[in-house]
Coordinates of C-alpha atoms (C1' of nucleotides) in Angstrom, one line a residue:
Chain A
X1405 CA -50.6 24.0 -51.1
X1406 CA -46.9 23.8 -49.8
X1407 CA -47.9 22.1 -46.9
X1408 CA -47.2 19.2 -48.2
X1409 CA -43.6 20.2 -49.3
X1410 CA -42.8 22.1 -45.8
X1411 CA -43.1 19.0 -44.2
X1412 CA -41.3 16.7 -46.4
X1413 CA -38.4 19.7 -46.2
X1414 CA -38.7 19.3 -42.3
X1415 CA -38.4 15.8 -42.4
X1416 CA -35.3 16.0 -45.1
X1417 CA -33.7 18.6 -42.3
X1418 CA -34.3 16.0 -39.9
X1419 CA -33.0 13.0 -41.7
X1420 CA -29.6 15.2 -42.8
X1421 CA -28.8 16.2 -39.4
X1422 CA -29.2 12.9 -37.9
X1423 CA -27.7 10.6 -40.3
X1424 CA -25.6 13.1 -42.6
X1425 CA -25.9 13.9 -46.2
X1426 CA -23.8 10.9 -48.2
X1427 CA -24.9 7.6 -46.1
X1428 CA -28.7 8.0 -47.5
X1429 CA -29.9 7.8 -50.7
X1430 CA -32.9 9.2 -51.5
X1431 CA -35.2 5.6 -51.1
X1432 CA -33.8 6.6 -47.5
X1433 CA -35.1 9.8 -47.4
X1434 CA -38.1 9.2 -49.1
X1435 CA -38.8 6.2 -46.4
X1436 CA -37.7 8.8 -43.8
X1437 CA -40.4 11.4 -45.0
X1438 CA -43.4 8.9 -45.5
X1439 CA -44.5 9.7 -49.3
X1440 CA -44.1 8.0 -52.3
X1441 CA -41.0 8.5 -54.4
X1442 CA -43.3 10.1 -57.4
X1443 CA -44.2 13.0 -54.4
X1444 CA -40.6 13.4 -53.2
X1445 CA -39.5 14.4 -57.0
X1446 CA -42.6 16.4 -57.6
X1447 CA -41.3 18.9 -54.9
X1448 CA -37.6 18.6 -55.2
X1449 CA -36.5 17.4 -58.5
X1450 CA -32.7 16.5 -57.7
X1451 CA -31.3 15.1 -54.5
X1452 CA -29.4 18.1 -54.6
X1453 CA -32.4 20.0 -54.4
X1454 CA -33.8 17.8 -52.0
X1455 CA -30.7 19.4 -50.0
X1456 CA -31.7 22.8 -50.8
X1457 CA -34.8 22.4 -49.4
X1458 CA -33.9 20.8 -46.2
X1459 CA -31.3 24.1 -45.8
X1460 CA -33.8 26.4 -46.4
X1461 CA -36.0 25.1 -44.0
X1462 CA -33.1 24.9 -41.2
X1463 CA -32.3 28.8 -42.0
X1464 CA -35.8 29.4 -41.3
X1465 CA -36.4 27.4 -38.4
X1466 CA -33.0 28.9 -37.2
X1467 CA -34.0 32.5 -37.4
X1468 CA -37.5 31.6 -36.0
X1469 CA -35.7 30.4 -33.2
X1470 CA -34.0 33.1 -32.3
X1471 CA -37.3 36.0 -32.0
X1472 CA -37.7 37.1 -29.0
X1473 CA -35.3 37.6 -25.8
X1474 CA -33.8 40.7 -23.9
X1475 CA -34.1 44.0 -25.8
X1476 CA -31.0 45.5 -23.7
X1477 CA -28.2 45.3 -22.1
X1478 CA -25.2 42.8 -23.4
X1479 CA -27.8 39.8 -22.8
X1480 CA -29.1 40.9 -26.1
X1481 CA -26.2 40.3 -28.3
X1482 CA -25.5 37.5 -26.0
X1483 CA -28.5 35.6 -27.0
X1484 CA -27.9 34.6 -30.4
X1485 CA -25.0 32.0 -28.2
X1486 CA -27.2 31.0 -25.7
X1487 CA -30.0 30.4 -27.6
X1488 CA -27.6 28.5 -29.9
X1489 CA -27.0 26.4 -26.5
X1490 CA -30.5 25.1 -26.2
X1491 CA -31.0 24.7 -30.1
X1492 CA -28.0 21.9 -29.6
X1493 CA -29.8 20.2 -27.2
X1494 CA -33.1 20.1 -29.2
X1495 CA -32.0 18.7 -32.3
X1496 CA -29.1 16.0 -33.5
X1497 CA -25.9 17.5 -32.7
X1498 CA -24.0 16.9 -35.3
X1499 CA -22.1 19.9 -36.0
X1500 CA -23.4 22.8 -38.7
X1501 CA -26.0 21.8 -41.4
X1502 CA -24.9 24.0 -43.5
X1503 CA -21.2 23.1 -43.6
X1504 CA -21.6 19.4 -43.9
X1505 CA -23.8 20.5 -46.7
X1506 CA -21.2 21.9 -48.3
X1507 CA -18.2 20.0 -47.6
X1508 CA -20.0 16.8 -49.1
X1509 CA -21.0 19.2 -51.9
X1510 CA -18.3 21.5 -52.6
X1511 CA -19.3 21.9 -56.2
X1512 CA -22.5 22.9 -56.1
X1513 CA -23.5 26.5 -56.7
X1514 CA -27.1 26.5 -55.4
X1515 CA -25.6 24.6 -51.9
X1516 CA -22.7 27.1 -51.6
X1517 CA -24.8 30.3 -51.9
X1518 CA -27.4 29.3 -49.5
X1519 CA -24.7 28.2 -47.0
X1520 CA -23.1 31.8 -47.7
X1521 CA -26.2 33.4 -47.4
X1522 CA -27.2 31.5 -44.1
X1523 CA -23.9 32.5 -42.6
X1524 CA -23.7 36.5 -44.0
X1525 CA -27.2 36.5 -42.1
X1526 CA -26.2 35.2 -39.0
X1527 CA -22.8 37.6 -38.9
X1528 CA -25.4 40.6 -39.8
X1529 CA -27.5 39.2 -36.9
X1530 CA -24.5 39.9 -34.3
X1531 CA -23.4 43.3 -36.3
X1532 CA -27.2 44.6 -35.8
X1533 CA -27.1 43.4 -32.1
X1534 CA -24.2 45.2 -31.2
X1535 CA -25.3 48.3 -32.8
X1536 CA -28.6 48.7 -30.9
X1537 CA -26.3 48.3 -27.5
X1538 CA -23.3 50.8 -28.7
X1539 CA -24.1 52.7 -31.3
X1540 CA -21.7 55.3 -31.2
X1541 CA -19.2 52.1 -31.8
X1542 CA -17.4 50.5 -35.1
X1543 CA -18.5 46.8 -33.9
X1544 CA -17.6 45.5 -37.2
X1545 CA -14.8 43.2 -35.7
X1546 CA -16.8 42.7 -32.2
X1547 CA -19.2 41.1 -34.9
X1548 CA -16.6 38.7 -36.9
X1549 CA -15.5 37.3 -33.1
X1550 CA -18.9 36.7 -32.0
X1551 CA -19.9 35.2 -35.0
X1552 CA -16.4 33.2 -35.0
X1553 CA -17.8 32.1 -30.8
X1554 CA -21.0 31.1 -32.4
X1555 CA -19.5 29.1 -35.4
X1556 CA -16.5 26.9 -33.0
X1557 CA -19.2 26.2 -30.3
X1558 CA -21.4 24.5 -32.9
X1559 CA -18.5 22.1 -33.2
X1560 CA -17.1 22.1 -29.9
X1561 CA -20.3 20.9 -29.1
X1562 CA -19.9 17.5 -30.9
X1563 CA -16.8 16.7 -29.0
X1564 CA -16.9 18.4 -25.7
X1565 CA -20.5 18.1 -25.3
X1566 CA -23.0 21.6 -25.3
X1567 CA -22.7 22.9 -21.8
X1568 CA -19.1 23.0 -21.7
X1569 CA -18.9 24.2 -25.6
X1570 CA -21.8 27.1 -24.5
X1571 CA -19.8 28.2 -21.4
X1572 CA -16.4 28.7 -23.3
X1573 CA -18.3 30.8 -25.8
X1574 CA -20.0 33.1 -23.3
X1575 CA -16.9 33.2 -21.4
X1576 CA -15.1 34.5 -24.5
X1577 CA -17.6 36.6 -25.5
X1578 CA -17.8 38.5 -22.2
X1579 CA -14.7 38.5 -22.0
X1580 CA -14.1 40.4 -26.0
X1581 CA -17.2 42.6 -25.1
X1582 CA -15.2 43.7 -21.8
X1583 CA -12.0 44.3 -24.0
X1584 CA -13.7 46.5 -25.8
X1585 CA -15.1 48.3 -23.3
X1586 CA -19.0 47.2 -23.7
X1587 CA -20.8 45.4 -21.1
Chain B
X1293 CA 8.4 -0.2 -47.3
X1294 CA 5.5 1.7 -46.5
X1295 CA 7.2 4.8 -48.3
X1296 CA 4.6 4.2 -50.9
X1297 CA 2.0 3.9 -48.5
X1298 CA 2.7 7.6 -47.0
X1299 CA 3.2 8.8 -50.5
X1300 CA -0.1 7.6 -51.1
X1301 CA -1.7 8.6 -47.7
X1302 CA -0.6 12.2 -48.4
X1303 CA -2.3 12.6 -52.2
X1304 CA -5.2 10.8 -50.0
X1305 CA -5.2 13.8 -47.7
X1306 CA -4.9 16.4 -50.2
X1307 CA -7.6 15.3 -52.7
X1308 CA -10.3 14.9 -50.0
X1309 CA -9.0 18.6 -49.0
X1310 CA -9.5 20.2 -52.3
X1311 CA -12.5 17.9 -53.3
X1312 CA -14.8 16.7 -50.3
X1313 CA -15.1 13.1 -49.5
X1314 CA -18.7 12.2 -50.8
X1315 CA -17.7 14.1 -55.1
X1316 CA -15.0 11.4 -55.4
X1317 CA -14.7 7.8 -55.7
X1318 CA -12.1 5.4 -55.7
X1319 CA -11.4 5.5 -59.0
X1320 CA -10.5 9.4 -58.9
X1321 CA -8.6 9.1 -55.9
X1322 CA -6.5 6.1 -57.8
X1323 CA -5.5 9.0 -60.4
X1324 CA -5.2 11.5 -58.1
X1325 CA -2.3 9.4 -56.4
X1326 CA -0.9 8.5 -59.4
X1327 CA -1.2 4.8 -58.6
X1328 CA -2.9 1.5 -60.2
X1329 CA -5.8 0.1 -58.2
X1330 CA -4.6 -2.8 -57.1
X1331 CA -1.8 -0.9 -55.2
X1332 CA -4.2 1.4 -53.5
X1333 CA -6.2 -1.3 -52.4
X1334 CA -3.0 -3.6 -51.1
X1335 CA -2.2 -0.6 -48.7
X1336 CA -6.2 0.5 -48.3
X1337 CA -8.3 -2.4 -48.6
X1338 CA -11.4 -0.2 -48.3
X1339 CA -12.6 3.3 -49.2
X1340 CA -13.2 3.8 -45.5
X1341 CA -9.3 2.7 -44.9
X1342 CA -7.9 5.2 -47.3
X1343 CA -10.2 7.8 -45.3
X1344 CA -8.8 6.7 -42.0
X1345 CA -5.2 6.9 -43.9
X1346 CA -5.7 10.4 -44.8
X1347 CA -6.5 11.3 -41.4
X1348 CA -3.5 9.5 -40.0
X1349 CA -1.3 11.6 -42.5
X1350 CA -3.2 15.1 -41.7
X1351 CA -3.2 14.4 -37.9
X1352 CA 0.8 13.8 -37.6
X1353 CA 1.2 16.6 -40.4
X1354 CA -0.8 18.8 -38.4
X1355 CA 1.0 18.2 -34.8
X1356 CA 4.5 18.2 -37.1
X1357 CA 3.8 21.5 -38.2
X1358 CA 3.2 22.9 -35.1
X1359 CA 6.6 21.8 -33.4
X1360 CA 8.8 25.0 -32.9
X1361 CA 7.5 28.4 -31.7
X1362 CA 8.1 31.0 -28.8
X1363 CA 9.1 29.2 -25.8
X1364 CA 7.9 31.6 -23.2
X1365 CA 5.2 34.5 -22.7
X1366 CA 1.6 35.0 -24.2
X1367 CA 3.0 33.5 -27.4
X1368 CA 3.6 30.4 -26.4
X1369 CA 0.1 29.5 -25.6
X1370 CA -0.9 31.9 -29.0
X1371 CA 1.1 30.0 -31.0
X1372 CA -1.2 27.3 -32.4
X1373 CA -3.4 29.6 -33.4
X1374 CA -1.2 31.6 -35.2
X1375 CA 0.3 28.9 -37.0
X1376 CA -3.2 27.9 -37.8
X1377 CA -3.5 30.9 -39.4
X1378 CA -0.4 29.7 -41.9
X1379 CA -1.6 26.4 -42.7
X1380 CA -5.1 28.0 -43.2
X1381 CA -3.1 29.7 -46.2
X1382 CA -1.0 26.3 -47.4
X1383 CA -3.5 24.2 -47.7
X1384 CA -7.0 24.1 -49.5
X1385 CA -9.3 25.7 -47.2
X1386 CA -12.6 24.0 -46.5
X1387 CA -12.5 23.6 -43.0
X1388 CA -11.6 20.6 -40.8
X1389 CA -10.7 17.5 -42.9
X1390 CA -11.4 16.0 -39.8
X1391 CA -15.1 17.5 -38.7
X1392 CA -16.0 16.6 -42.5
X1393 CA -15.1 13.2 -42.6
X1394 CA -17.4 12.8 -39.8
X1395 CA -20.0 14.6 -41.2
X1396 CA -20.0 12.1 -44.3
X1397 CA -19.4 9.0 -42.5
X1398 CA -20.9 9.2 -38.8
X1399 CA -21.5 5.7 -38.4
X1400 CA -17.6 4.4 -38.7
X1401 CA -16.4 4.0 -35.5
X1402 CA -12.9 3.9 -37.1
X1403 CA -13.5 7.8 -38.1
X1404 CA -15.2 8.9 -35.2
X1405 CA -12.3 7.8 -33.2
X1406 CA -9.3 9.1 -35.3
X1407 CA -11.4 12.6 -35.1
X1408 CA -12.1 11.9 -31.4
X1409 CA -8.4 11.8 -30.7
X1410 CA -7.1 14.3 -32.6
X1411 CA -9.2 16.7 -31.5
X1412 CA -8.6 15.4 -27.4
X1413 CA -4.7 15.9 -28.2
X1414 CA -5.6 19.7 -29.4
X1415 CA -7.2 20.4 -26.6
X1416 CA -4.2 19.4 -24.5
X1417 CA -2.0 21.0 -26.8
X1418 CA -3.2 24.1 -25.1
X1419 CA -3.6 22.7 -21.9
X1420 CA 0.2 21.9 -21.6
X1421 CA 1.0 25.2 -23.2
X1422 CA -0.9 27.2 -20.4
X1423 CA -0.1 24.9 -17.8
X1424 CA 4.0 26.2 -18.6
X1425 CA 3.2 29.7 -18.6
X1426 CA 0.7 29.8 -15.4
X1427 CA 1.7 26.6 -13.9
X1428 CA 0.1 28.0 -10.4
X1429 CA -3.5 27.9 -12.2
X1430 CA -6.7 25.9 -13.3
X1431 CA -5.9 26.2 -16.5
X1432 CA -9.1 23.8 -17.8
X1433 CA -11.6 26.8 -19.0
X1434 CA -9.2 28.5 -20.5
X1435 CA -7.6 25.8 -22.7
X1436 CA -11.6 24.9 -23.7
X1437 CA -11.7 28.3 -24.7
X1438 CA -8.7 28.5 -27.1
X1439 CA -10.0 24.9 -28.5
X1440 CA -13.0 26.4 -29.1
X1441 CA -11.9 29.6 -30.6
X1442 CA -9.2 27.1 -32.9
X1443 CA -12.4 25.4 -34.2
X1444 CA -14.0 28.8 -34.6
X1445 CA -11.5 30.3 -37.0
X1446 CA -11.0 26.6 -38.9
X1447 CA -14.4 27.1 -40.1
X1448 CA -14.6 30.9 -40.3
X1449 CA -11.9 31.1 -42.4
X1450 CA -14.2 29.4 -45.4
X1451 CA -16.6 32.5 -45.0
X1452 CA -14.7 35.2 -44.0
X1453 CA -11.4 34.5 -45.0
X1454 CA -8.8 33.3 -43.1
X1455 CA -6.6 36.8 -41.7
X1456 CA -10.1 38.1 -40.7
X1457 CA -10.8 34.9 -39.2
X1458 CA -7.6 34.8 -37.8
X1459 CA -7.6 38.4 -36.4
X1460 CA -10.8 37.9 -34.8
X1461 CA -9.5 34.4 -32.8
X1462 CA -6.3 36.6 -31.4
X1463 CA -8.5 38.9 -30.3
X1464 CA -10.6 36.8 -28.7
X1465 CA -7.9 34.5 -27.3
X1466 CA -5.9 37.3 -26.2
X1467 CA -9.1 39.0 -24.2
X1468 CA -9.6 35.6 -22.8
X1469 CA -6.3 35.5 -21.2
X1470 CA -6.3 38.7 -20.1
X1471 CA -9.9 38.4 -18.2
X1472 CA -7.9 35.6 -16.6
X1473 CA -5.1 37.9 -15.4
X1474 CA -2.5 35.8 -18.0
X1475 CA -0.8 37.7 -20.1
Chain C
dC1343 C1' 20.1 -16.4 -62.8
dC1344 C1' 16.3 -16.9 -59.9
dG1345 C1' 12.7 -16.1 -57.2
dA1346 C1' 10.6 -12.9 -54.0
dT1347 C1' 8.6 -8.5 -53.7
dG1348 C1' 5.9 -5.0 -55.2
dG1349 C1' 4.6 -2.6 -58.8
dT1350 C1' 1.6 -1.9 -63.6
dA1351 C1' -3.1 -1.9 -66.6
dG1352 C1' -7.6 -2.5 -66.8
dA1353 C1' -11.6 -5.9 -67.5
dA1354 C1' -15.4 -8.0 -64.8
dT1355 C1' -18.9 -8.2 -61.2
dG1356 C1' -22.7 -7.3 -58.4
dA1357 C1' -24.8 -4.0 -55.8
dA1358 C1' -26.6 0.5 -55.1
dC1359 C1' -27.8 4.8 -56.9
dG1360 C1' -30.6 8.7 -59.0
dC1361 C1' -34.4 9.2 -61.6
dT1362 C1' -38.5 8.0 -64.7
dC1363 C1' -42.5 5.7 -65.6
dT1364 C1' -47.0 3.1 -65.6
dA1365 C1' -51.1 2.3 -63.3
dC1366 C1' -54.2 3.3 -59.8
dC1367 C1' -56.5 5.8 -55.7
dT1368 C1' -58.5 9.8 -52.8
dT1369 C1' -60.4 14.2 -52.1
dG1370 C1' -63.1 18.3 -52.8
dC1371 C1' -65.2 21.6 -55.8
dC1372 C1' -68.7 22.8 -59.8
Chain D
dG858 C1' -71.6 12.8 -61.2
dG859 C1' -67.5 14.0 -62.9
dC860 C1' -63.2 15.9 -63.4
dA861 C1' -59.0 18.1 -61.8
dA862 C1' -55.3 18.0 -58.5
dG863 C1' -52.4 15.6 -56.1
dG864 C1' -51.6 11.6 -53.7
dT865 C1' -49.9 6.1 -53.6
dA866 C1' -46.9 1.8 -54.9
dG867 C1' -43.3 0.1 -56.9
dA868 C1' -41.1 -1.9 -61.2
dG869 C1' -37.5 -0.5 -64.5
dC870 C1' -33.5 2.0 -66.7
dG871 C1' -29.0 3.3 -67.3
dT872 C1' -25.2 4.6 -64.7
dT873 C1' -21.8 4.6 -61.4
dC874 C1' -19.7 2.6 -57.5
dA875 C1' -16.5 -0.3 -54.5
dT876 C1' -14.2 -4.2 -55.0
dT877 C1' -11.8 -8.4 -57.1
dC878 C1' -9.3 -10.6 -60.5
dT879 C1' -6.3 -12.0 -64.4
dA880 C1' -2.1 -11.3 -66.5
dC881 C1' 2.1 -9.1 -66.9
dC882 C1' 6.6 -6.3 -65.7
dA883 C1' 10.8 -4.3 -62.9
dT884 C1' 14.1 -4.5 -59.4
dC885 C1' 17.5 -6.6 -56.6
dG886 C1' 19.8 -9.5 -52.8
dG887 C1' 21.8 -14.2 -52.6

DNA sequence: CCGATGGTAGAATGAACGCTCTACCTTGCC
DNA sequence: GGCAAGGTAGAGCGTTCATTCTACCATCGG
């Protein structure tokens, strides 16, 4: 079974956001998850898959995360931002996963197309939002500046703390949904 | 004179740009600065140092570059986020030097503080810039907001390129200040 | 001309890293 | 019972890393 390997990649997750990607090595990681080091490589072969892995899992948990909430009305293309608010207080808060993956890794293909990937998703997510509330509308650019909200209050929230990083980004988001006329 | 310390400090700045932090060691950054290793280590004495050094350099770079500008009206306040949109284009663009030093090294105080502070004096970069075109107002939401929507497009700009990313923070800013009643 | 300053090249060191390997143990199905 | 699957502990290998050190050279004010 994978059950194994889904944990260990939820524990790798865990141990990357908290401590970041270059100041453990993988004795750290394999202390961090509780198996043997034989284990660890049978799953992921490479540290850098070992980073994979631990992506994958946050894109999953992330998407998981955001099932449910309002079927109408501008709360439901809202909620991808305040949903985002609560995730931030739940785990580390350390800025994006996926883009300290990549900045430490800059080089690698596999990290950069699952970053891209992760992040294509989550503009889509917003795009498909907006359509189900206007869809007589061209929300493409609506899309890019709620996706551009969601993307700065993940890092405002390292260094002005979440609920102040949350209600700047509903505030602007309101306020480019009210621009445009939808609301 | 510490001329060869800044010329150092600035290769510093501009490797890490274009190559990540954790991809290169001390040895690569010696012949990226076109210096012998006992120089780099008279004006660095640690890896960590010529980190901090790079972020000395981009920081002043940074607030340097932004000097000038409309004096008065909407683009006053717009300003540093259109000029963000022409570094964006000068240098290598993989986000915040700043948010990914910290993402590799979260445990140096030294960092964290250097990030700390610059990021505090961009926030009151647009404080002081709203505060002389609405100098009547609280202009504390707001000026979150246009940090936020700065940090936005900084990291956008990676995935969606940077006039997109640029176009959608306008936008954004712009509705901002007009929910408001500036502008 | 001399000595201080600040540069060069690059070998040496000791620690840490990613990864592999040997040897053994536990569990559950036929 | 026995064997296959998948786990454990942890020593060892070769490499790379940050840092230090020896030995030498160029420039220039007094």
């Amino acid at each position: 079974m994978n059950t194994t390997k889904q944990k260990i990649a939820s524990d790798l997750d865990r141990q990357f956001a908290e401590q970041g990607f270059a100041e453990q090595g993988v004795e750290a990681l394999r202390a961090g998850a509780d198996v043997s080091l034989r284990t660890l490589y049978k799953h992921f072969p490479s540290r850098e898959a070992m980073v994979v892995g631990a992506l994958e899992h946050r894109d999953k948990a992330y998407f998981d995360w955001l099932a449910g909430g309002p079927e109408n009305g501008i709360d439901h293309v809202l909620y991808p931002i305040i949903r985002l608010g609560d995730w931030l207080s739940e785990v580390a808060n350390t800025g994006c996963l996926f883009l300290n993956a990549l900045a430490e890794h800059p080089d690698s293909i596999a990290i950069r197309e699952i970053v891209t990937d992760h992040k294509a998703r989550l503009a889509d997510e917003f795009r498909i939002r907006l359509r189900a509330i206007a869809p007589d509308r061209d929300v493409e650019q609506l899309a890019e500046t709620l996706f551009l909200l969601h993307e700065g209050m993940t890092q405002t929230a390292r260094l002005h703390g979440r609920d102040r990083a949350t209600a700047a980004a509903l505030r602007a988001a309101k306020a480019a949904l009210a621009a445009e006329g939808i609301a």
